Amino acid sequence: MEVARFLRDLFPAITRGFLLAIILPLIPVFLFGFPLSSGLALITGTFIIEYGAAALGIGLGLHPVYVLYVLVCVAFGVTLTMFDIFDILGEHSPRVSGFLKKSEEKAHHSELLTKYGILGLIPCVIIFGFYVCPALSWVLGWRRDLSIFLIMVGYISISIVTMLATIGIFRLVL
């Protein structure tokens, strides 16, 4: 594997992920005057506890629309970046490429997995989070566009449920 070419291919993927997951969520902070520390805490929390950061954002007093926006930006940025990194690894490493081919062949032998398996990404993102789903999808050779869509559907759904539950709990307690 040629390191210079690998890094040259990796740089745009990392840059895009940085823009989507960090820069885009910070724009409303400056446009609407949200506290910078709260915005950074929400972004960081989303990287660590994923949709659980919805409770953090609501607890910090941030507007629910902004909280959802940040959660979606980070999840989308991480998901795209992970797919890009896996593609780059598959392109530059014969071992990874061989592993991918074997995994796809095994997955295609299962009719159930071939036909309905991709729909499992919705509960998968709820249970395991957005770090696991791109790897699973990539290894099983599922369509990237549909995988990203289903990951985001599951993630947005559970984020909204978490936000609504948090708001409801705060109303009961406070």
GROMACS .gro file of N, CA and C in nm:
model
  522
    1MET      N    1   0.086  -0.118   0.000
    1MET     CA    2   0.000   0.000   0.000
    1MET      C    3   0.090   0.123   0.000
    2GLU      N    4   0.070   0.209  -0.097
    2GLU     CA    5   0.147   0.332  -0.108
    2GLU      C    6   0.088   0.435  -0.011
    3VAL      N    7   0.168   0.475   0.087
    3VAL     CA    8   0.121   0.561   0.196
    3VAL      C    9   0.080   0.699   0.145
    4ALA      N   10   0.159   0.758   0.058
    4ALA     CA   11   0.128   0.894   0.009
    4ALA      C   12  -0.006   0.897  -0.064
    5ARG      N   13  -0.029   0.798  -0.149
    5ARG     CA   14  -0.157   0.793  -0.222
    5ARG      C   15  -0.273   0.766  -0.127
    6PHE      N   16  -0.250   0.680  -0.030
    6PHE     CA   17  -0.351   0.649   0.070
    6PHE      C   18  -0.390   0.775   0.147
    7LEU      N   19  -0.292   0.851   0.193
    7LEU     CA   20  -0.319   0.974   0.267
    7LEU      C   21  -0.385   1.079   0.178
    8ARG      N   22  -0.343   1.085   0.053
    8ARG     CA   23  -0.405   1.180  -0.042
    8ARG      C   24  -0.553   1.148  -0.061
    9ASP      N   25  -0.588   1.020  -0.064
    9ASP     CA   26  -0.727   0.980  -0.077
    9ASP      C   27  -0.804   0.999   0.054
   10LEU      N   28  -0.735   0.982   0.165
   10LEU     CA   29  -0.798   0.991   0.296
   10LEU      C   30  -0.831   1.136   0.335
   11PHE      N   31  -0.748   1.230   0.294
   11PHE     CA   32  -0.765   1.370   0.334
   11PHE      C   33  -0.902   1.427   0.298
   12PRO      N   34  -0.952   1.412   0.176
   12PRO     CA   35  -1.086   1.465   0.145
   12PRO      C   36  -1.197   1.403   0.229
   13ALA      N   37  -1.185   1.274   0.260
   13ALA     CA   38  -1.287   1.207   0.342
   13ALA      C   39  -1.290   1.266   0.482
   14ILE      N   40  -1.173   1.285   0.540
   14ILE     CA   41  -1.164   1.340   0.675
   14ILE      C   42  -1.211   1.486   0.675
   15THR      N   43  -1.175   1.560   0.572
   15THR     CA   44  -1.216   1.700   0.562
   15THR      C   45  -1.368   1.712   0.552
   16ARG      N   46  -1.429   1.630   0.470
   16ARG     CA   47  -1.575   1.633   0.457
   16ARG      C   48  -1.643   1.597   0.589
   17GLY      N   49  -1.591   1.496   0.656
   17GLY     CA   50  -1.645   1.458   0.786
   17GLY      C   51  -1.633   1.570   0.887
   18PHE      N   52  -1.519   1.639   0.888
   18PHE     CA   53  -1.497   1.752   0.979
   18PHE      C   54  -1.596   1.865   0.950
   19LEU      N   55  -1.615   1.895   0.823
   19LEU     CA   56  -1.710   2.001   0.785
   19LEU      C   57  -1.852   1.966   0.827
   20LEU      N   58  -1.894   1.843   0.799
   20LEU     CA   59  -2.030   1.801   0.831
   20LEU      C   60  -2.054   1.789   0.982
   21ALA      N   61  -1.958   1.732   1.054
   21ALA     CA   62  -1.979   1.699   1.195
   21ALA      C   63  -1.940   1.809   1.292
   22ILE      N   64  -1.857   1.903   1.249
   22ILE     CA   65  -1.813   2.006   1.343
   22ILE      C   66  -1.844   2.148   1.294
   23ILE      N   67  -1.808   2.178   1.173
   23ILE     CA   68  -1.827   2.315   1.122
   23ILE      C   69  -1.975   2.347   1.103
   24LEU      N   70  -2.050   2.260   1.034
   24LEU     CA   71  -2.194   2.287   1.013
   24LEU      C   72  -2.270   2.305   1.144
   25PRO      N   73  -2.247   2.223   1.246
   25PRO     CA   74  -2.318   2.245   1.373
   25PRO      C   75  -2.280   2.376   1.444
   26LEU      N   76  -2.162   2.427   1.414
   26LEU     CA   77  -2.121   2.552   1.480
   26LEU      C   78  -2.177   2.677   1.412
   27ILE      N   79  -2.218   2.667   1.288
   27ILE     CA   80  -2.269   2.785   1.216
   27ILE      C   81  -2.389   2.847   1.288
   28PRO      N   82  -2.491   2.770   1.330
   28PRO     CA   83  -2.603   2.832   1.403
   28PRO      C   84  -2.562   2.895   1.537
   29VAL      N   85  -2.455   2.844   1.597
   29VAL     CA   86  -2.407   2.903   1.722
   29VAL      C   87  -2.374   3.050   1.699
   30PHE      N   88  -2.307   3.078   1.589
   30PHE     CA   89  -2.268   3.215   1.559
   30PHE      C   90  -2.381   3.295   1.498
   31LEU      N   91  -2.467   3.230   1.420
   31LEU     CA   92  -2.579   3.302   1.357
   31LEU      C   93  -2.688   3.339   1.458
   32PHE      N   94  -2.718   3.250   1.550
   32PHE     CA   95  -2.830   3.270   1.641
   32PHE      C   96  -2.790   3.300   1.785
   33GLY      N   97  -2.660   3.306   1.810
   33GLY     CA   98  -2.613   3.344   1.942
   33GLY      C   99  -2.625   3.238   2.050
   34PHE      N  100  -2.627   3.110   2.010
   34PHE     CA  101  -2.625   3.004   2.111
   34PHE      C  102  -2.490   3.009   2.183
   35PRO      N  103  -2.486   2.969   2.308
   35PRO     CA  104  -2.358   2.967   2.379
   35PRO      C  105  -2.260   2.869   2.312
   36LEU      N  106  -2.140   2.916   2.283
   36LEU     CA  107  -2.040   2.833   2.217
   36LEU      C  108  -2.008   2.709   2.300
   37SER      N  109  -1.995   2.726   2.430
   37SER     CA  110  -1.962   2.611   2.515
   37SER      C  111  -2.072   2.505   2.510
   38SER      N  112  -2.198   2.546   2.504
   38SER     CA  113  -2.308   2.450   2.495
   38SER      C  114  -2.308   2.379   2.360
   39GLY      N  115  -2.281   2.454   2.255
   39GLY     CA  116  -2.274   2.394   2.122
   39GLY      C  117  -2.161   2.292   2.112
   40LEU      N  118  -2.045   2.328   2.164
   40LEU     CA  119  -1.931   2.236   2.162
   40LEU      C  120  -1.957   2.113   2.250
   41ALA      N  121  -2.023   2.134   2.364
   41ALA     CA  122  -2.056   2.022   2.452
   41ALA      C  123  -2.152   1.926   2.382
   42LEU      N  124  -2.249   1.980   2.310
   42LEU     CA  125  -2.345   1.896   2.238
   42LEU      C  126  -2.277   1.818   2.126
   43ILE      N  127  -2.191   1.885   2.051
   43ILE     CA  128  -2.117   1.818   1.943
   43ILE      C  129  -2.032   1.705   2.000
   44THR      N  130  -1.956   1.736   2.104
   44THR     CA  131  -1.870   1.636   2.167
   44THR      C  132  -1.953   1.522   2.225
   45GLY      N  133  -2.062   1.557   2.291
   45GLY     CA  134  -2.150   1.455   2.348
   45GLY      C  135  -2.207   1.363   2.242
   46THR      N  136  -2.236   1.418   2.126
   46THR     CA  137  -2.292   1.336   2.018
   46THR      C  138  -2.188   1.236   1.967
   47PHE      N  139  -2.062   1.277   1.960
   47PHE     CA  140  -1.957   1.184   1.921
   47PHE      C  141  -1.944   1.070   2.022
   48ILE      N  142  -1.970   1.100   2.149
   48ILE     CA  143  -1.948   1.001   2.255
   48ILE      C  144  -2.072   0.918   2.285
   49ILE      N  145  -2.186   0.985   2.309
   49ILE     CA  146  -2.307   0.910   2.349
   49ILE      C  147  -2.416   0.911   2.243
   50GLU      N  148  -2.379   0.955   2.124
   50GLU     CA  149  -2.466   0.952   2.008
   50GLU      C  150  -2.602   1.016   2.037
   51TYR      N  151  -2.713   0.945   2.015
   51TYR     CA  152  -2.844   1.010   2.032
   51TYR      C  153  -2.875   1.042   2.178
   52GLY      N  154  -2.801   0.984   2.270
   52GLY     CA  155  -2.815   1.019   2.411
   52GLY      C  156  -2.779   1.163   2.439
   53ALA      N  157  -2.705   1.224   2.347
   53ALA     CA  158  -2.669   1.365   2.361
   53ALA      C  159  -2.790   1.456   2.345
   54ALA      N  160  -2.901   1.403   2.297
   54ALA     CA  161  -3.024   1.482   2.287
   54ALA      C  162  -3.064   1.532   2.425
   55ALA      N  163  -3.054   1.446   2.524
   55ALA     CA  164  -3.086   1.485   2.661
   55ALA      C  165  -2.989   1.592   2.711
   56LEU      N  166  -2.865   1.580   2.674
   56LEU     CA  167  -2.765   1.680   2.711
   56LEU      C  168  -2.800   1.816   2.652
   57GLY      N  169  -2.832   1.818   2.523
   57GLY     CA  170  -2.866   1.944   2.457
   57GLY      C  171  -2.989   2.010   2.516
   58ILE      N  172  -3.092   1.930   2.543
   58ILE     CA  173  -3.214   1.984   2.605
   58ILE      C  174  -3.180   2.034   2.745
   59GLY      N  175  -3.100   1.958   2.819
   59GLY     CA  176  -3.061   1.998   2.954
   59GLY      C  177  -2.978   2.125   2.956
   60LEU      N  178  -2.904   2.150   2.850
   60LEU     CA  179  -2.825   2.273   2.840
   60LEU      C  180  -2.911   2.393   2.799
   61GLY      N  181  -3.039   2.368   2.772
   61GLY     CA  182  -3.129   2.476   2.736
   61GLY      C  183  -3.125   2.514   2.589
   62LEU      N  184  -3.067   2.428   2.506
   62LEU     CA  185  -3.062   2.456   2.363
   62LEU      C  186  -3.196   2.425   2.298
   63HIS      N  187  -3.227   2.496   2.193
   63HIS     CA  188  -3.353   2.476   2.122
   63HIS      C  189  -3.355   2.335   2.062
   64PRO      N  190  -3.469   2.263   2.074
   64PRO     CA  191  -3.478   2.126   2.023
   64PRO      C  192  -3.444   2.111   1.874
   65VAL      N  193  -3.478   2.212   1.793
   65VAL     CA  194  -3.446   2.203   1.650
   65VAL      C  195  -3.294   2.206   1.631
   66TYR      N  196  -3.227   2.290   1.708
   66TYR     CA  197  -3.081   2.296   1.699
   66TYR      C  198  -3.020   2.165   1.749
   67VAL      N  199  -3.073   2.111   1.856
   67VAL     CA  200  -3.022   1.984   1.910
   67VAL      C  201  -3.033   1.876   1.804
   68LEU      N  202  -3.149   1.864   1.740
   68LEU     CA  203  -3.167   1.763   1.636
   68LEU      C  204  -3.073   1.789   1.518
   69TYR      N  205  -3.058   1.914   1.481
   69TYR     CA  206  -2.967   1.951   1.372
   69TYR      C  207  -2.825   1.904   1.401
   70VAL      N  208  -2.777   1.928   1.522
   70VAL     CA  209  -2.642   1.886   1.558
   70VAL      C  210  -2.630   1.734   1.556
   71LEU      N  211  -2.728   1.666   1.615
   71LEU     CA  212  -2.724   1.520   1.617
   71LEU      C  213  -2.719   1.463   1.475
   72VAL      N  214  -2.798   1.518   1.386
   72VAL     CA  215  -2.802   1.470   1.247
   72VAL      C  216  -2.671   1.502   1.176
   73CYS      N  217  -2.619   1.623   1.193
   73CYS     CA  218  -2.493   1.660   1.128
   73CYS      C  219  -2.379   1.568   1.170
   74VAL      N  220  -2.367   1.543   1.299
   74VAL     CA  221  -2.259   1.457   1.348
   74VAL      C  222  -2.278   1.314   1.298
   75ALA      N  223  -2.397   1.260   1.311
   75ALA     CA  224  -2.421   1.122   1.267
   75ALA      C  225  -2.397   1.107   1.117
   76PHE      N  226  -2.445   1.201   1.039
   76PHE     CA  227  -2.428   1.196   0.894
   76PHE      C  228  -2.280   1.210   0.858
   77GLY      N  229  -2.212   1.301   0.923
   77GLY     CA  230  -2.069   1.321   0.897
   77GLY      C  231  -1.988   1.196   0.930
   78VAL      N  232  -2.015   1.137   1.046
   78VAL     CA  233  -1.943   1.016   1.086
   78VAL      C  234  -1.975   0.900   0.992
   79THR      N  235  -2.102   0.884   0.957
   79THR     CA  236  -2.143   0.774   0.870
   79THR      C  237  -2.076   0.784   0.733
   80LEU      N  238  -2.081   0.902   0.672
   80LEU     CA  239  -2.018   0.919   0.541
   80LEU      C  240  -1.867   0.899   0.548
   81THR      N  241  -1.806   0.953   0.652
   81THR     CA  242  -1.661   0.940   0.667
   81THR      C  243  -1.621   0.794   0.684
   82MET      N  244  -1.697   0.721   0.761
   82MET     CA  245  -1.665   0.580   0.780
   82MET      C  246  -1.678   0.501   0.649
   83PHE      N  247  -1.783   0.526   0.573
   83PHE     CA  248  -1.796   0.460   0.443
   83PHE      C  249  -1.677   0.496   0.354
   84ASP      N  250  -1.640   0.623   0.352
   84ASP     CA  251  -1.526   0.666   0.270
   84ASP      C  252  -1.397   0.597   0.313
   85ILE      N  253  -1.374   0.591   0.443
   85ILE     CA  254  -1.251   0.527   0.493
   85ILE      C  255  -1.250   0.379   0.458
   86PHE      N  256  -1.364   0.313   0.473
   86PHE     CA  257  -1.370   0.171   0.437
   86PHE      C  258  -1.344   0.152   0.288
   87ASP      N  259  -1.402   0.239   0.204
   87ASP     CA  260  -1.378   0.229   0.060
   87ASP      C  261  -1.231   0.248   0.027
   88ILE      N  262  -1.169   0.345   0.093
   88ILE     CA  263  -1.027   0.372   0.068
   88ILE      C  264  -0.942   0.253   0.113
   89LEU      N  265  -0.973   0.197   0.229
   89LEU     CA  266  -0.901   0.079   0.276
   89LEU      C  267  -0.919  -0.038   0.180
   90GLY      N  268  -1.041  -0.058   0.132
   90GLY     CA  269  -1.069  -0.166   0.038
   90GLY      C  270  -0.995  -0.147  -0.094
   91GLU      N  271  -0.976  -0.024  -0.132
   91GLU     CA  272  -0.908   0.008  -0.258
   91GLU      C  273  -0.757  -0.009  -0.246
   92HIS      N  274  -0.702   0.024  -0.129
   92HIS     CA  275  -0.557   0.026  -0.112
   92HIS      C  276  -0.499  -0.100  -0.049
   93SER      N  277  -0.582  -0.183   0.011
   93SER     CA  278  -0.531  -0.301   0.080
   93SER      C  279  -0.588  -0.428   0.018
   94PRO      N  280  -0.502  -0.511  -0.037
   94PRO     CA  281  -0.550  -0.638  -0.094
   94PRO      C  282  -0.615  -0.728   0.012
   95ARG      N  283  -0.567  -0.724   0.135
   95ARG     CA  284  -0.626  -0.806   0.242
   95ARG      C  285  -0.769  -0.762   0.271
   96VAL      N  286  -0.789  -0.631   0.282
   96VAL     CA  287  -0.922  -0.579   0.310
   96VAL      C  288  -1.014  -0.608   0.192
   97SER      N  289  -0.963  -0.589   0.072
   97SER     CA  290  -1.043  -0.615  -0.048
   97SER      C  291  -1.085  -0.762  -0.055
   98GLY      N  292  -0.995  -0.851  -0.023
   98GLY     CA  293  -1.027  -0.993  -0.022
   98GLY      C  294  -1.129  -1.028   0.084
   99PHE      N  295  -1.114  -0.970   0.203
   99PHE     CA  296  -1.210  -0.991   0.312
   99PHE      C  297  -1.349  -0.945   0.269
  100LEU      N  298  -1.355  -0.830   0.205
  100LEU     CA  299  -1.482  -0.775   0.160
  100LEU      C  300  -1.549  -0.868   0.058
  101LYS      N  301  -1.473  -0.918  -0.036
  101LYS     CA  302  -1.529  -1.008  -0.138
  101LYS      C  303  -1.585  -1.135  -0.074
  102LYS      N  304  -1.510  -1.192   0.020
  102LYS     CA  305  -1.557  -1.314   0.088
  102LYS      C  306  -1.684  -1.286   0.169
  103SER      N  307  -1.687  -1.173   0.236
  103SER     CA  308  -1.804  -1.138   0.318
  103SER      C  309  -1.928  -1.118   0.231
  104GLU      N  310  -1.911  -1.048   0.120
  104GLU     CA  311  -2.024  -1.026   0.028
  104GLU      C  312  -2.077  -1.159  -0.026
  105GLU      N  313  -1.986  -1.249  -0.062
  105GLU     CA  314  -2.028  -1.379  -0.115
  105GLU      C  315  -2.109  -1.456  -0.011
  106LYS      N  316  -2.063  -1.457   0.113
  106LYS     CA  317  -2.134  -1.527   0.220
  106LYS      C  318  -2.271  -1.463   0.245
  107ALA      N  319  -2.276  -1.331   0.243
  107ALA     CA  320  -2.402  -1.261   0.267
  107ALA      C  321  -2.502  -1.288   0.155
  108HIS      N  322  -2.455  -1.301   0.032
  108HIS     CA  323  -2.545  -1.323  -0.081
  108HIS      C  324  -2.598  -1.466  -0.086
  109HIS      N  325  -2.540  -1.557  -0.008
  109HIS     CA  326  -2.591  -1.694  -0.001
  109HIS      C  327  -2.716  -1.702   0.086
  110SER      N  328  -2.738  -1.604   0.167
  110SER     CA  329  -2.856  -1.602   0.254
  110SER      C  330  -2.965  -1.519   0.188
  111GLU      N  331  -3.073  -1.585   0.149
  111GLU     CA  332  -3.183  -1.515   0.082
  111GLU      C  333  -3.248  -1.412   0.174
  112LEU      N  334  -3.265  -1.450   0.299
  112LEU     CA  335  -3.326  -1.358   0.397
  112LEU      C  336  -3.239  -1.234   0.418
  113LEU      N  337  -3.110  -1.255   0.432
  113LEU     CA  338  -3.018  -1.144   0.453
  113LEU      C  339  -3.010  -1.056   0.329
  114THR      N  340  -3.012  -1.117   0.212
  114THR     CA  341  -3.006  -1.041   0.088
  114THR      C  342  -3.132  -0.956   0.069
  115LYS      N  343  -3.246  -1.015   0.101
  115LYS     CA  344  -3.373  -0.947   0.075
  115LYS      C  345  -3.410  -0.845   0.181
  116TYR      N  346  -3.394  -0.881   0.309
  116TYR     CA  347  -3.442  -0.795   0.418
  116TYR      C  348  -3.334  -0.746   0.514
  117GLY      N  349  -3.215  -0.796   0.501
  117GLY     CA  350  -3.110  -0.765   0.598
  117GLY      C  351  -3.082  -0.617   0.614
  118ILE      N  352  -3.084  -0.545   0.505
  118ILE     CA  353  -3.052  -0.403   0.509
  118ILE      C  354  -3.150  -0.326   0.598
  119LEU      N  355  -3.274  -0.374   0.608
  119LEU     CA  356  -3.372  -0.307   0.693
  119LEU      C  357  -3.334  -0.317   0.841
  120GLY      N  358  -3.248  -0.411   0.873
  120GLY     CA  359  -3.199  -0.425   1.008
  120GLY      C  360  -3.112  -0.310   1.053
  121LEU      N  361  -3.072  -0.225   0.959
  121LEU     CA  362  -2.991  -0.108   0.996
  121LEU      C  363  -3.069  -0.011   1.085
  122ILE      N  364  -3.202  -0.007   1.070
  122ILE     CA  365  -3.282   0.085   1.152
  122ILE      C  366  -3.274   0.045   1.300
  123PRO      N  367  -3.308  -0.077   1.337
  123PRO     CA  368  -3.291  -0.111   1.479
  123PRO      C  369  -3.144  -0.119   1.521
  124CYS      N  370  -3.057  -0.151   1.428
  124CYS     CA  371  -2.914  -0.162   1.459
  124CYS      C  372  -2.859  -0.027   1.506
  125VAL      N  373  -2.897   0.080   1.438
  125VAL     CA  374  -2.846   0.212   1.478
  125VAL      C  375  -2.903   0.252   1.614
  126ILE      N  376  -3.023   0.209   1.644
  126ILE     CA  377  -3.084   0.239   1.773
  126ILE      C  378  -3.012   0.162   1.885
  127ILE      N  379  -2.978   0.038   1.859
  127ILE     CA  380  -2.917  -0.048   1.961
  127ILE      C  381  -2.765  -0.026   1.969
  128PHE      N  382  -2.698  -0.026   1.856
  128PHE     CA  383  -2.551  -0.023   1.855
  128PHE      C  384  -2.491   0.112   1.817
  129GLY      N  385  -2.570   0.199   1.753
  129GLY     CA  386  -2.522   0.332   1.720
  129GLY      C  387  -2.470   0.346   1.579
  130PHE      N  388  -2.433   0.471   1.546
  130PHE     CA  389  -2.393   0.501   1.409
  130PHE      C  390  -2.249   0.462   1.378
  131TYR      N  391  -2.171   0.417   1.473
  131TYR     CA  392  -2.036   0.370   1.444
  131TYR      C  393  -2.036   0.227   1.391
  132VAL      N  394  -2.133   0.146   1.429
  132VAL     CA  395  -2.137   0.005   1.391
  132VAL      C  396  -2.201  -0.014   1.253
  133CYS      N  397  -2.304   0.060   1.225
  133CYS     CA  398  -2.385   0.036   1.104
  133CYS      C  399  -2.309   0.052   0.972
  134PRO      N  400  -2.226   0.156   0.953
  134PRO     CA  401  -2.153   0.164   0.826
  134PRO      C  402  -2.061   0.043   0.804
  135ALA      N  403  -1.996  -0.002   0.912
  135ALA     CA  404  -1.908  -0.119   0.898
  135ALA      C  405  -1.988  -0.243   0.859
  136LEU      N  406  -2.099  -0.265   0.925
  136LEU     CA  407  -2.185  -0.379   0.895
  136LEU      C  408  -2.233  -0.374   0.750
  137SER      N  409  -2.281  -0.259   0.710
  137SER     CA  410  -2.332  -0.242   0.574
  137SER      C  411  -2.222  -0.263   0.470
  138TRP      N  412  -2.105  -0.209   0.498
  138TRP     CA  413  -1.994  -0.220   0.403
  138TRP      C  414  -1.948  -0.365   0.390
  139VAL      N  415  -1.934  -0.432   0.503
  139VAL     CA  416  -1.888  -0.571   0.501
  139VAL      C  417  -1.988  -0.661   0.428
  140LEU      N  418  -2.117  -0.634   0.446
  140LEU     CA  419  -2.218  -0.718   0.381
  140LEU      C  420  -2.248  -0.676   0.237
  141GLY      N  421  -2.185  -0.567   0.193
  141GLY     CA  422  -2.199  -0.525   0.054
  141GLY      C  423  -2.333  -0.465   0.018
  142TRP      N  424  -2.401  -0.407   0.116
  142TRP     CA  425  -2.530  -0.345   0.089
  142TRP      C  426  -2.511  -0.212   0.018
  143ARG      N  427  -2.614  -0.172  -0.055
  143ARG     CA  428  -2.610  -0.045  -0.128
  143ARG      C  429  -2.581   0.070  -0.031
  144ARG      N  430  -2.484   0.149  -0.066
  144ARG     CA  431  -2.440   0.258   0.021
  144ARG      C  432  -2.548   0.363   0.042
  145ASP      N  433  -2.612   0.407  -0.066
  145ASP     CA  434  -2.712   0.513  -0.054
  145ASP      C  435  -2.830   0.471   0.032
  146LEU      N  436  -2.879   0.350   0.011
  146LEU     CA  437  -2.991   0.299   0.089
  146LEU      C  438  -2.949   0.275   0.235
  147SER      N  439  -2.829   0.228   0.253
  147SER     CA  440  -2.777   0.206   0.389
  147SER      C  441  -2.771   0.337   0.467
  148ILE      N  442  -2.717   0.440   0.404
  148ILE     CA  443  -2.707   0.571   0.470
  148ILE      C  444  -2.847   0.623   0.502
  149PHE      N  445  -2.939   0.608   0.408
  149PHE     CA  446  -3.076   0.652   0.431
  149PHE      C  447  -3.138   0.581   0.551
  150LEU      N  448  -3.125   0.450   0.557
  150LEU     CA  449  -3.185   0.372   0.665
  150LEU      C  450  -3.117   0.400   0.800
  151ILE      N  451  -2.987   0.417   0.798
  151ILE     CA  452  -2.916   0.454   0.921
  151ILE      C  453  -2.968   0.587   0.973
  152MET      N  454  -2.985   0.683   0.886
  152MET     CA  455  -3.031   0.816   0.928
  152MET      C  456  -3.177   0.813   0.971
  153VAL      N  457  -3.260   0.732   0.906
  153VAL     CA  458  -3.401   0.718   0.947
  153VAL      C  459  -3.407   0.665   1.091
  154GLY      N  460  -3.333   0.560   1.117
  154GLY     CA  461  -3.332   0.505   1.253
  154GLY      C  462  -3.275   0.603   1.354
  155TYR      N  463  -3.168   0.670   1.317
  155TYR     CA  464  -3.102   0.763   1.408
  155TYR      C  465  -3.190   0.885   1.438
  156ILE      N  466  -3.249   0.942   1.335
  156ILE     CA  467  -3.336   1.059   1.355
  156ILE      C  468  -3.457   1.019   1.439
  157SER      N  469  -3.514   0.902   1.412
  157SER     CA  470  -3.630   0.856   1.489
  157SER      C  471  -3.599   0.845   1.637
  158ILE      N  472  -3.490   0.777   1.672
  158ILE     CA  473  -3.458   0.759   1.812
  158ILE      C  474  -3.412   0.890   1.876
  159SER      N  475  -3.353   0.979   1.798
  159SER     CA  476  -3.315   1.111   1.851
  159SER      C  477  -3.438   1.193   1.889
  160ILE      N  478  -3.540   1.189   1.804
  160ILE     CA  479  -3.664   1.261   1.832
  160ILE      C  480  -3.733   1.201   1.955
  161VAL      N  481  -3.738   1.069   1.962
  161VAL     CA  482  -3.799   1.004   2.078
  161VAL      C  483  -3.725   1.043   2.205
  162THR      N  484  -3.593   1.043   2.201
  162THR     CA  485  -3.512   1.081   2.317
  162THR      C  486  -3.536   1.226   2.356
  163MET      N  487  -3.544   1.313   2.258
  163MET     CA  488  -3.571   1.455   2.287
  163MET      C  489  -3.708   1.473   2.350
  164LEU      N  490  -3.809   1.410   2.292
  164LEU     CA  491  -3.945   1.423   2.346
  164LEU      C  492  -3.954   1.367   2.488
  165ALA      N  493  -3.889   1.254   2.512
  165ALA     CA  494  -3.889   1.196   2.646
  165ALA      C  495  -3.819   1.289   2.745
  166THR      N  496  -3.709   1.347   2.703
  166THR     CA  497  -3.635   1.439   2.790
  166THR      C  498  -3.718   1.563   2.822
  167ILE      N  499  -3.781   1.619   2.720
  167ILE     CA  500  -3.866   1.737   2.742
  167ILE      C  501  -3.980   1.702   2.836
  168GLY      N  502  -4.041   1.585   2.815
  168GLY     CA  503  -4.151   1.541   2.903
  168GLY      C  504  -4.106   1.521   3.046
  169ILE      N  505  -3.990   1.462   3.065
  169ILE     CA  506  -3.938   1.442   3.201
  169ILE      C  507  -3.908   1.577   3.266
  170PHE      N  508  -3.847   1.668   3.192
  170PHE     CA  509  -3.819   1.801   3.248
  170PHE      C  510  -3.947   1.874   3.286
  171ARG      N  511  -4.051   1.859   3.207
  171ARG     CA  512  -4.179   1.925   3.241
  171ARG      C  513  -4.240   1.866   3.367
  172LEU      N  514  -4.226   1.736   3.386
  172LEU     CA  515  -4.279   1.672   3.505
  172LEU      C  516  -4.200   1.711   3.630
  173VAL      N  517  -4.071   1.718   3.617
  173VAL     CA  518  -3.984   1.743   3.733
  173VAL      C  519  -3.977   1.891   3.768
  174LEU      N  520  -3.970   1.974   3.668
  174LEU     CA  521  -3.950   2.117   3.693
  174LEU      C  522  -4.077   2.194   3.705
   0.00000   0.00000   0.00000
